[in-house]
CSV table of C-alpha atoms in Angstrom, one decimal:
chain,number,residue,atom,x,y,z
A,7,UNK,CA,122.5,50.0,221.9
A,8,UNK,CA,122.0,48.6,225.4
A,9,UNK,CA,123.2,49.4,228.8
A,10,UNK,CA,123.1,47.0,231.7
A,11,UNK,CA,123.9,48.2,235.2
A,12,UNK,CA,122.9,47.4,238.7
A,13,UNK,CA,120.0,49.4,240.1
A,14,UNK,CA,122.1,50.7,243.1
A,15,UNK,CA,124.7,52.3,240.9
A,16,UNK,CA,123.5,55.9,240.1
A,17,UNK,CA,126.6,57.2,238.2
A,18,UNK,CA,129.2,54.6,237.4
A,19,UNK,CA,128.8,51.3,235.4
A,20,UNK,CA,130.0,47.9,236.7
A,21,UNK,CA,129.7,45.5,233.7
A,22,UNK,CA,130.3,41.8,234.2
A,23,UNK,CA,131.3,40.1,231.0
A,24,UNK,CA,132.0,36.4,230.4
A,25,UNK,CA,134.2,35.3,227.5
A,26,UNK,CA,133.6,31.7,226.8
A,27,UNK,CA,134.1,29.3,223.8
A,28,UNK,CA,136.0,26.3,222.6
A,29,UNK,CA,139.8,25.9,222.4
A,30,UNK,CA,141.7,28.5,220.3
A,31,UNK,CA,138.8,30.8,219.9
A,32,UNK,CA,140.6,34.1,220.7
A,33,UNK,CA,139.5,34.5,224.4
A,34,UNK,CA,143.0,35.4,225.6
A,35,UNK,CA,143.6,37.9,222.8
A,36,UNK,CA,140.1,39.2,223.2
A,37,UNK,CA,140.7,40.0,226.9
A,38,UNK,CA,143.8,41.9,226.0
A,39,UNK,CA,142.1,43.9,223.3
A,40,UNK,CA,139.1,44.7,225.4
A,41,UNK,CA,141.3,45.7,228.3
A,42,UNK,CA,143.3,48.1,226.2
A,43,UNK,CA,140.2,49.6,224.5
A,44,UNK,CA,138.3,50.3,227.8
A,45,UNK,CA,141.4,51.4,229.7
A,46,UNK,CA,141.9,54.0,226.9
A,47,UNK,CA,138.4,55.2,227.7
A,48,UNK,CA,139.3,55.7,231.4
A,49,UNK,CA,137.6,52.6,232.7
A,50,UNK,CA,139.1,50.2,235.3
A,51,UNK,CA,139.4,46.7,233.9
A,52,UNK,CA,139.6,43.6,236.0
A,53,UNK,CA,140.5,40.2,234.4
A,54,UNK,CA,139.3,37.2,236.3
A,55,UNK,CA,141.6,34.2,235.6
A,56,UNK,CA,140.2,30.9,234.3
A,57,UNK,CA,139.8,28.8,237.4
A,58,UNK,CA,140.2,25.5,235.5
A,59,UNK,CA,143.6,26.5,234.2
A,60,UNK,CA,144.7,27.5,237.7
A,61,UNK,CA,143.7,24.1,239.1
A,62,UNK,CA,144.9,22.0,236.2
A,63,UNK,CA,148.3,23.7,236.1
A,64,UNK,CA,148.8,22.4,239.6
A,65,UNK,CA,149.2,18.8,238.4
A,66,UNK,CA,145.6,17.7,238.1
A,67,UNK,CA,144.8,15.5,235.1
A,68,UNK,CA,141.1,15.3,234.5
A,69,UNK,CA,141.5,12.1,232.5
A,70,UNK,CA,143.0,10.3,235.5
A,71,UNK,CA,140.0,11.1,237.8
A,72,UNK,CA,137.3,8.5,238.6
A,73,UNK,CA,133.7,9.5,237.9
A,74,UNK,CA,133.2,10.4,241.5
A,75,UNK,CA,136.4,12.4,241.7
A,76,UNK,CA,135.6,14.2,238.5
A,77,UNK,CA,132.1,15.1,239.9
A,78,UNK,CA,133.7,16.4,243.1
A,79,UNK,CA,136.4,18.3,241.2
A,80,UNK,CA,133.8,20.1,239.1
A,81,UNK,CA,131.8,21.0,242.2
A,82,UNK,CA,134.9,22.4,244.0
A,83,UNK,CA,136.0,24.1,240.8
A,84,UNK,CA,132.7,26.0,240.6
A,85,UNK,CA,132.8,26.9,244.3
A,86,UNK,CA,136.4,28.3,243.8
A,87,UNK,CA,135.3,30.2,240.6
A,88,UNK,CA,132.4,31.8,242.4
A,89,UNK,CA,134.6,32.9,245.3
A,90,UNK,CA,137.3,34.3,242.9
A,91,UNK,CA,134.7,36.1,240.9
A,92,UNK,CA,133.0,37.6,244.0
A,93,UNK,CA,136.3,39.1,245.0
A,94,UNK,CA,136.6,40.9,241.7
A,95,UNK,CA,132.9,41.8,241.8
A,96,UNK,CA,133.3,43.5,245.2
A,97,UNK,CA,136.3,45.4,243.9
A,98,UNK,CA,134.2,46.6,241.0
A,99,UNK,CA,131.4,47.7,243.4
A,100,UNK,CA,133.7,49.9,245.4
A,101,UNK,CA,135.7,51.2,242.5
A,102,UNK,CA,135.1,54.9,241.8
A,103,UNK,CA,135.4,54.6,238.0
A,104,UNK,CA,133.4,52.8,235.4
A,105,UNK,CA,134.5,49.2,235.7
A,106,UNK,CA,134.6,46.3,233.2
A,107,UNK,CA,135.1,42.8,234.8
A,108,UNK,CA,136.1,40.2,232.2
A,109,UNK,CA,135.6,36.6,233.3
A,110,UNK,CA,137.6,33.9,231.5
A,111,UNK,CA,134.7,31.5,231.4
A,112,UNK,CA,131.8,31.6,233.9
A,113,UNK,CA,129.8,29.5,236.2
A,114,UNK,CA,127.7,27.7,233.5
A,115,UNK,CA,130.8,26.4,231.7
A,116,UNK,CA,131.1,23.7,234.3
A,117,UNK,CA,127.9,22.2,233.1
A,118,UNK,CA,129.5,21.4,229.7
A,119,UNK,CA,131.8,18.8,231.2
A,120,UNK,CA,129.3,16.7,233.2
A,121,UNK,CA,126.0,15.0,232.4
A,122,UNK,CA,122.7,16.9,232.9
A,123,UNK,CA,121.7,14.6,235.7
A,124,UNK,CA,124.9,15.2,237.6
A,125,UNK,CA,124.7,19.0,237.0
A,126,UNK,CA,121.2,19.1,238.4
A,127,UNK,CA,122.3,17.1,241.4
A,128,UNK,CA,125.2,19.5,242.0
A,129,UNK,CA,122.8,22.5,241.8
A,130,UNK,CA,120.4,20.9,244.3
A,131,UNK,CA,123.1,19.9,246.7
A,132,UNK,CA,124.5,23.4,246.9
A,133,UNK,CA,121.1,25.3,246.7
A,134,UNK,CA,122.1,26.8,243.4
A,135,UNK,CA,119.9,27.3,240.3
A,136,UNK,CA,120.6,28.1,236.7
A,137,UNK,CA,118.7,31.4,236.6
A,138,UNK,CA,121.0,32.8,239.3
A,139,UNK,CA,124.2,31.3,238.0
A,140,UNK,CA,123.5,32.1,234.3
A,141,UNK,CA,121.1,35.1,234.1
A,142,UNK,CA,121.5,37.2,237.2
A,143,UNK,CA,125.2,36.8,237.9
A,144,UNK,CA,126.6,38.3,234.6
A,145,UNK,CA,125.5,41.2,232.4
A,146,UNK,CA,126.7,39.7,229.0
A,147,UNK,CA,128.0,36.4,227.6
A,148,UNK,CA,130.2,36.3,224.5
A,149,UNK,CA,131.0,33.0,222.9
A,150,UNK,CA,134.2,33.0,220.9
A,151,UNK,CA,133.9,30.2,218.3
A,152,UNK,CA,136.9,27.9,218.2
A,153,UNK,CA,139.2,28.1,215.2
A,154,UNK,CA,138.5,24.4,214.9
A,155,UNK,CA,135.0,25.4,213.6
A,156,UNK,CA,135.5,27.5,210.5
A,157,UNK,CA,139.2,28.4,210.7
A,158,UNK,CA,140.8,25.0,210.9
A,159,UNK,CA,144.0,26.2,209.2
A,160,UNK,CA,144.7,28.4,212.3
A,161,UNK,CA,143.8,25.9,215.0
A,162,UNK,CA,146.8,25.2,217.3
A,163,UNK,CA,147.4,23.9,220.8
A,164,UNK,CA,151.1,24.9,220.9
A,165,UNK,CA,150.7,28.0,223.0
A,166,UNK,CA,148.6,26.6,225.8
A,167,UNK,CA,150.2,24.3,228.4
A,168,UNK,CA,146.8,22.9,229.5
A,169,UNK,CA,145.4,22.3,226.0
A,170,UNK,CA,145.8,19.1,224.0
A,171,UNK,CA,142.5,18.8,222.0
A,172,UNK,CA,142.4,17.6,218.4
A,173,UNK,CA,140.1,19.4,215.9
A,174,UNK,CA,137.1,17.1,216.4
A,175,UNK,CA,137.2,17.3,220.2
A,176,UNK,CA,137.7,21.0,220.0
A,177,UNK,CA,134.6,21.3,217.9
A,178,UNK,CA,132.6,19.3,220.4
A,179,UNK,CA,133.9,21.3,223.3
A,180,UNK,CA,133.0,24.5,221.5
A,181,UNK,CA,129.5,23.3,220.9
A,182,UNK,CA,129.0,22.3,224.5
A,183,UNK,CA,130.4,25.6,225.8
A,184,UNK,CA,127.9,27.5,223.7
A,185,UNK,CA,125.0,25.2,224.7
A,186,UNK,CA,125.8,25.8,228.4
A,187,UNK,CA,124.9,29.5,228.1
A,188,UNK,CA,121.8,29.2,225.9
A,189,UNK,CA,119.1,31.2,227.6
A,190,UNK,CA,121.1,34.1,228.9
A,191,UNK,CA,119.2,37.3,227.9
A,192,UNK,CA,122.3,38.9,226.4
A,193,UNK,CA,124.3,36.2,224.7
A,194,UNK,CA,126.3,36.8,221.5
A,195,UNK,CA,128.3,34.5,219.3
A,196,UNK,CA,131.5,35.8,217.5
A,197,UNK,CA,132.2,33.3,214.7
A,198,UNK,CA,135.1,32.9,212.2
A,199,UNK,CA,133.3,34.5,209.2
A,200,UNK,CA,136.0,37.2,209.1
A,201,UNK,CA,139.8,37.3,209.6
A,202,UNK,CA,141.1,37.3,213.2
A,203,UNK,CA,141.6,41.0,213.5
A,204,UNK,CA,138.1,41.8,212.4
A,205,UNK,CA,136.9,39.1,214.8
A,206,UNK,CA,138.5,41.0,217.6
A,207,UNK,CA,136.9,44.3,216.3
A,208,UNK,CA,133.5,42.5,216.3
A,209,UNK,CA,134.0,41.4,219.9
A,210,UNK,CA,134.8,45.0,221.0
A,211,UNK,CA,131.9,46.4,219.0
A,212,UNK,CA,129.5,43.8,220.5
A,213,UNK,CA,130.5,44.6,224.1
A,214,UNK,CA,130.3,48.4,223.4
A,215,UNK,CA,126.8,47.9,221.9
A,216,UNK,CA,125.6,46.0,224.9
A,217,UNK,CA,127.0,48.6,227.3
A,218,UNK,CA,125.7,51.5,225.3
A,219,UNK,CA,128.9,53.1,224.1
A,220,UNK,CA,128.7,54.9,220.8
A,221,UNK,CA,131.9,54.0,218.9
A,222,UNK,CA,131.0,56.0,215.8
A,223,UNK,CA,133.1,54.7,212.8
A,224,UNK,CA,136.0,53.4,215.0
A,225,UNK,CA,134.8,49.8,214.7
A,226,UNK,CA,133.4,48.1,211.6
A,227,UNK,CA,130.0,46.8,212.8
A,228,UNK,CA,127.6,45.4,210.2
A,229,UNK,CA,125.3,43.3,212.3
A,230,UNK,CA,121.9,44.5,213.2
A,231,UNK,CA,118.8,43.0,214.8
A,232,UNK,CA,116.6,41.2,212.4
A,233,UNK,CA,113.0,40.0,213.1
A,234,UNK,CA,111.0,37.4,211.2
A,235,UNK,CA,107.4,36.2,211.2
A,236,UNK,CA,107.2,32.4,211.8
A,237,UNK,CA,104.2,30.3,210.7
A,238,UNK,CA,102.5,28.4,213.5
A,239,UNK,CA,102.0,25.7,214.8
A,240,UNK,CA,105.7,24.9,215.3
A,241,UNK,CA,107.2,21.5,214.6
A,242,UNK,CA,107.8,19.1,217.5
A,243,UNK,CA,110.5,20.0,220.1
A,244,UNK,CA,112.5,17.0,218.9
A,245,UNK,CA,113.3,18.8,215.6
A,246,UNK,CA,114.9,21.7,217.4
A,247,UNK,CA,118.6,21.8,218.4
A,248,UNK,CA,119.2,22.0,222.2
A,249,UNK,CA,117.2,24.9,223.6
A,250,UNK,CA,116.1,26.7,226.7
A,251,UNK,CA,112.5,27.8,227.3
A,252,UNK,CA,111.6,30.8,229.5
A,253,UNK,CA,108.5,32.4,230.7
A,254,UNK,CA,108.6,36.1,229.9
A,255,UNK,CA,106.2,38.9,231.1
A,256,UNK,CA,106.4,42.5,229.8
A,257,UNK,CA,104.6,45.5,231.2
A,258,UNK,CA,104.7,48.9,229.7
A,259,UNK,CA,104.9,51.8,232.1
A,260,UNK,CA,103.5,55.4,231.7
A,261,UNK,CA,105.8,57.6,229.8
A,262,UNK,CA,106.0,60.5,227.3
A,263,UNK,CA,106.4,58.6,224.0
A,264,UNK,CA,108.1,61.6,222.4
A,265,UNK,CA,111.0,61.2,224.8
A,266,UNK,CA,111.2,57.6,225.9
A,267,UNK,CA,109.5,54.2,226.1
A,268,UNK,CA,109.6,52.4,229.5
A,269,UNK,CA,108.9,48.8,230.2
A,270,UNK,CA,109.4,46.1,232.8
A,271,UNK,CA,110.4,42.5,232.0
A,272,UNK,CA,110.1,39.5,234.2
A,273,UNK,CA,111.9,36.4,232.9
A,274,UNK,CA,112.4,33.0,234.5
A,275,UNK,CA,112.5,29.2,234.7
A,276,UNK,CA,111.0,26.9,237.3
A,277,UNK,CA,109.9,29.7,239.6
A,278,UNK,CA,113.2,31.5,239.5
A,279,UNK,CA,113.1,35.0,238.0
A,280,UNK,CA,115.2,37.9,236.9
A,281,UNK,CA,113.9,41.5,236.5
A,282,UNK,CA,114.8,44.2,234.1
A,283,UNK,CA,113.7,47.9,233.7
A,284,UNK,CA,114.2,49.3,230.2
A,285,UNK,CA,114.2,52.9,229.1
A,286,UNK,CA,114.4,53.5,225.4
A,287,UNK,CA,115.5,57.1,224.8
A,288,UNK,CA,115.2,58.9,221.5
A,289,UNK,CA,117.6,61.3,219.9
A,290,UNK,CA,115.7,64.7,219.4
A,291,UNK,CA,116.9,65.2,215.8
A,292,UNK,CA,118.0,62.0,214.1
A,293,UNK,CA,115.4,59.5,215.5
A,294,UNK,CA,118.1,57.0,216.7
A,295,UNK,CA,117.5,55.4,220.1
A,296,UNK,CA,119.5,54.1,223.0
A,297,UNK,CA,118.2,51.4,225.4
A,298,UNK,CA,119.2,51.7,229.0
A,299,UNK,CA,118.6,48.4,230.9
A,300,UNK,CA,118.7,48.2,234.7
A,301,UNK,CA,118.6,45.0,236.7
A,302,UNK,CA,116.1,45.1,239.5
A,303,UNK,CA,115.4,43.3,242.7
A,304,UNK,CA,112.1,41.5,243.1
A,305,UNK,CA,111.0,44.2,245.5
A,306,UNK,CA,111.9,47.1,243.1
A,307,UNK,CA,110.0,45.2,240.4
A,308,UNK,CA,106.9,45.0,242.6
A,309,UNK,CA,107.2,48.7,243.5
A,310,UNK,CA,107.2,49.7,239.9
A,311,UNK,CA,104.3,47.6,238.7
A,312,UNK,CA,101.7,50.2,239.8
A,313,UNK,CA,103.1,52.5,237.1
A,314,UNK,CA,101.7,50.2,234.4
A,315,UNK,CA,100.1,51.9,231.4
A,316,UNK,CA,96.4,50.9,231.3
A,317,UNK,CA,96.4,51.4,227.5
A,318,UNK,CA,98.4,48.2,227.1
A,319,UNK,CA,97.8,44.6,227.9
A,320,UNK,CA,100.5,42.7,229.8
A,321,UNK,CA,102.4,40.6,227.3
A,322,UNK,CA,103.0,36.9,228.1
A,323,UNK,CA,105.5,34.9,226.0
A,324,UNK,CA,107.3,31.7,225.9
A,325,UNK,CA,110.9,32.5,224.8
A,326,UNK,CA,112.9,29.7,223.2
A,327,UNK,CA,116.7,30.3,222.9
A,328,UNK,CA,118.9,28.1,220.7
A,329,UNK,CA,121.9,28.1,218.4
A,330,UNK,CA,121.7,27.0,214.7
A,331,UNK,CA,124.8,27.1,212.4
A,332,UNK,CA,126.8,29.2,215.0
A,333,UNK,CA,123.9,31.8,215.0
A,334,UNK,CA,122.0,32.6,218.2
A,335,UNK,CA,118.2,32.9,217.9
A,336,UNK,CA,115.3,33.9,220.2
A,337,UNK,CA,111.9,32.5,219.3
A,338,UNK,CA,109.0,34.5,221.0
A,339,UNK,CA,105.7,32.6,221.2
A,340,UNK,CA,102.9,34.9,222.3
A,341,UNK,CA,100.5,33.6,224.9
A,342,UNK,CA,97.0,34.6,226.0
A,343,UNK,CA,95.6,36.7,227.6
A,344,UNK,CA,96.3,39.5,225.2
A,345,UNK,CA,94.8,41.2,222.2
A,346,UNK,CA,93.4,38.8,219.5
A,347,UNK,CA,96.0,40.2,217.1
A,348,UNK,CA,98.6,38.3,219.0
A,349,UNK,CA,96.9,34.9,218.9
A,350,UNK,CA,99.2,32.3,217.3
A,351,UNK,CA,101.9,35.0,216.8
A,352,UNK,CA,105.5,33.6,216.7
A,353,UNK,CA,108.5,35.9,216.0
A,354,UNK,CA,112.1,34.9,215.4
A,355,UNK,CA,115.0,37.3,216.3
A,356,UNK,CA,118.7,37.2,215.6
A,357,UNK,CA,121.6,39.5,214.7
A,358,UNK,CA,123.0,39.3,211.2
A,359,UNK,CA,125.3,41.3,208.9
A,360,UNK,CA,123.8,39.8,205.7
A,361,UNK,CA,122.7,42.4,203.2
A,362,UNK,CA,121.3,40.0,200.6
A,363,UNK,CA,117.7,39.2,201.5
A,364,UNK,CA,117.6,35.8,199.8
A,365,UNK,CA,120.9,34.7,201.3
A,366,UNK,CA,119.7,35.7,204.8
A,367,UNK,CA,116.4,33.8,204.5
A,368,UNK,CA,118.3,30.8,203.2
A,369,UNK,CA,120.5,30.7,206.3
A,370,UNK,CA,117.6,30.7,208.8
A,371,UNK,CA,116.6,27.4,210.6
A,372,UNK,CA,115.1,24.9,208.3
A,373,UNK,CA,112.8,23.5,210.9
A,374,UNK,CA,110.9,26.8,211.0
A,375,UNK,CA,108.6,28.1,208.3
A,376,UNK,CA,109.5,31.8,207.8
A,377,UNK,CA,106.7,33.8,206.3
A,378,UNK,CA,108.5,37.1,205.9
A,379,UNK,CA,111.0,39.5,207.4
A,380,UNK,CA,109.3,42.1,209.6
A,381,UNK,CA,112.4,44.1,210.9
A,382,UNK,CA,111.2,47.6,211.7
A,383,UNK,CA,107.6,46.9,210.7
A,384,UNK,CA,105.5,48.8,213.3
A,385,UNK,CA,102.8,46.2,213.0
A,386,UNK,CA,105.1,43.8,214.8
A,387,UNK,CA,106.4,46.2,217.5
A,388,UNK,CA,105.6,44.7,220.9
A,389,UNK,CA,104.4,48.2,222.0
A,390,UNK,CA,101.8,48.3,219.2
A,391,UNK,CA,100.9,44.6,219.7
A,392,UNK,CA,100.1,45.2,223.3
A,393,UNK,CA,97.7,48.2,222.7
A,394,UNK,CA,94.2,47.5,223.9
A,395,UNK,CA,92.6,49.9,221.4
A,396,UNK,CA,92.1,49.2,217.7
A,397,UNK,CA,95.0,50.5,215.7
A,398,UNK,CA,92.8,52.4,213.3
A,399,UNK,CA,91.2,54.5,216.1
A,400,UNK,CA,94.0,54.6,218.6
A,401,UNK,CA,96.0,57.8,219.0
A,402,UNK,CA,98.8,55.8,220.7
A,403,UNK,CA,99.8,53.6,217.7
A,404,UNK,CA,103.4,54.2,217.0
A,405,UNK,CA,104.3,54.3,213.3
A,406,UNK,CA,108.1,55.0,213.5
A,407,UNK,CA,110.0,58.2,213.0
A,408,UNK,CA,110.9,60.1,209.9
A,409,UNK,CA,114.4,61.0,208.8
A,410,UNK,CA,114.3,64.2,210.8
A,411,UNK,CA,113.7,62.3,214.0
A,412,UNK,CA,110.0,63.4,214.2
A,413,UNK,CA,107.8,60.8,215.9
A,414,UNK,CA,104.8,59.7,213.8
A,415,UNK,CA,101.5,58.3,215.1
A,416,UNK,CA,98.6,56.7,213.3
A,417,UNK,CA,95.3,58.7,213.0
A,418,UNK,CA,92.4,57.2,211.1
A,419,UNK,CA,94.7,54.8,209.3
A,420,UNK,CA,97.2,57.5,208.2
A,421,UNK,CA,100.6,58.1,209.6
A,422,UNK,CA,101.1,61.7,210.7
A,423,UNK,CA,104.0,63.4,212.3
A,424,UNK,CA,103.3,65.2,215.6
A,425,UNK,CA,104.1,68.5,214.0
A,426,UNK,CA,101.1,68.1,211.7
A,427,UNK,CA,103.1,67.2,208.5
A,428,UNK,CA,101.8,64.2,206.6
A,429,UNK,CA,104.0,61.1,206.2
A,430,UNK,CA,103.6,58.3,203.7
A,431,UNK,CA,101.1,55.6,204.4
A,432,UNK,CA,102.2,52.0,203.7
A,433,UNK,CA,99.8,49.1,204.4
A,434,UNK,CA,97.8,51.4,206.6
A,435,UNK,CA,100.9,52.3,208.7
A,436,UNK,CA,103.5,54.9,208.4
A,437,UNK,CA,106.9,53.9,207.1
A,438,UNK,CA,109.2,53.3,204.2
A,439,UNK,CA,110.0,50.0,202.5
A,440,UNK,CA,113.2,48.0,202.6
A,441,UNK,CA,113.6,44.8,200.6
A,442,UNK,CA,109.9,44.8,200.0
A,443,UNK,CA,109.0,45.1,203.7
A,444,UNK,CA,107.8,48.0,205.8
A,445,UNK,CA,111.0,48.9,207.7
A,446,UNK,CA,110.7,52.1,209.7
A,447,UNK,CA,113.0,52.5,212.6
A,448,UNK,CA,110.9,51.5,215.6
A,449,UNK,CA,112.6,54.0,217.9
A,450,UNK,CA,109.8,54.6,220.3
A,451,UNK,CA,106.1,54.0,220.9
A,452,UNK,CA,103.0,56.1,221.2
A,453,UNK,CA,101.5,57.3,224.4
A,454,UNK,CA,100.6,60.9,224.5
A,455,UNK,CA,99.2,60.9,228.0
A,456,UNK,CA,101.5,60.9,231.0
A,457,UNK,CA,98.9,60.7,233.7
A,458,UNK,CA,99.1,58.5,236.7
A,459,UNK,CA,96.6,55.7,236.9
A,460,UNK,CA,95.6,54.8,240.4
A,461,UNK,CA,93.5,51.7,239.5
A,462,UNK,CA,95.3,48.4,239.9
A,463,UNK,CA,93.1,45.6,238.8
A,464,UNK,CA,92.9,42.4,240.7
A,465,UNK,CA,93.1,38.8,239.4
A,466,UNK,CA,90.8,38.6,236.4
A,467,UNK,CA,90.0,36.5,233.4
A,468,UNK,CA,90.3,37.3,229.8
A,469,UNK,CA,89.3,35.0,227.0
A,470,UNK,CA,89.0,32.2,229.5
A,471,UNK,CA,92.5,32.6,230.9
A,472,UNK,CA,93.6,33.9,234.3
A,473,UNK,CA,95.9,36.9,234.2
A,474,UNK,CA,98.1,36.3,237.3
A,475,UNK,CA,100.4,39.3,236.9
A,476,UNK,CA,98.7,41.3,239.6
A,477,UNK,CA,99.4,38.6,242.1
A,478,UNK,CA,102.8,40.2,242.4
A,479,UNK,CA,101.2,43.4,243.5
A,480,UNK,CA,99.0,41.7,246.1
A,481,UNK,CA,102.1,40.0,247.6
A,482,UNK,CA,103.6,43.4,248.2
A,483,UNK,CA,100.9,44.6,250.6
A,484,UNK,CA,102.3,42.9,253.7
A,485,UNK,CA,106.0,43.5,253.1
A,486,UNK,CA,107.1,45.4,256.2
A,487,UNK,CA,103.7,47.1,256.2
A,488,UNK,CA,104.8,49.6,253.6
A,489,UNK,CA,103.0,50.9,250.6
A,490,UNK,CA,104.4,50.5,247.1
A,491,UNK,CA,106.8,53.2,246.1
A,492,UNK,CA,108.7,53.8,243.0
A,493,UNK,CA,112.5,53.4,243.3
A,494,UNK,CA,114.4,56.1,241.4
A,495,UNK,CA,116.0,54.5,238.3
A,496,UNK,CA,119.2,56.3,237.4
A,497,UNK,CA,119.2,58.0,234.0
A,498,UNK,CA,122.3,57.4,231.8
A,499,UNK,CA,122.8,58.3,228.2
A,500,UNK,CA,125.0,56.3,225.9
A,501,UNK,CA,128.6,57.1,226.3
A,502,UNK,CA,130.2,58.8,223.3
A,503,UNK,CA,133.7,57.8,222.3
């Protein structure tokens, strides 16, 4: 489960959601269902109208516009959309209750209707950039797949005055709408693999999961995060579907691993960055975890870097995001400098409800060579991968938790619970097997010491590569003449329905 909230909100939640997708995908019904569900929880719900529908209903016919007129129309549409959204965002900021803001399409949807060159020119002319419009503006993007793609018998344009697309055009628009949002850190696709009512339930469950609301058995949710080891080197970029590449930097912070795991993430393109602080909390009895994610400013990120845990390397990745067969994937390509165990490491992540292992593997992208599923395998936990010490001698290696919620660590190659009771050893690591793979719940990470490290290393080289992460710290020295300090990150448990 995940929770995204702005750093300046200590109590309430303001969650900015975009519903996008092709024609007849269920966006209108989805807005209504979400509104009812969250209003029943006591939330305030704002619904931002679709700007294109507002303008087109005034007599504008896009097909009648010249190329220059169409370009200017898209630019003005985006300016209008941003201003309308900002009005609702400000209302959400001042609202005294938890607030869900549902946007009927978002800023990046405009890029689906013009060429890449014109889109880049529009961004440049208005001093916009994709990271701000796509990654930093909204907390969560949900793509509702058009009925024209997988539920053709139910595709209709009768109930929408501004809709006239045939099935083939609807499929193309659906694909373009999804491609426009590839790269957002929290992007989910709701396809037509179930009936419409279940599709709506999956939408609500997806949003609840991202916010961190525990719905118990109220919603039928089968999807879970799956992770796969990919053989390198990868095939040429031309064999991939449309994708977005990002530079990603992770730093683990000092924490008591029996209670929580804490990390910082810096993610960006072309010098534009977004920053996230993540706290992964563990239930004291059942071992389940909740992730609380807080968006940070650049300054807050710099202030928190001195809390880095010296037991871990900084993790550098290239993250490639793409859609294949209506399924959203993230491909993490580990980069140096890091521990030799990460050299050439490539991991693929997605969400899937498939139970049959063979069927799941068969559905994965054919242009990737999948070696095995590693979901829940502590050997592929980013926390363990980033450890500087050898796993066999480290007292910080995290080997999962048992069914009583007791955290286990690895000592001399054996997994042991902290209370001294021995756990099973599998492949030298603690865990149980699922579908032939080591599949402990990775609900936390090792780190017995909670001391403050005062040493902040400067720019250095490792394995012949410069580690530039500490440049961020050096840049902080002259900001208003102040010393780095740690902003207080609000603590928020998952909401229980």
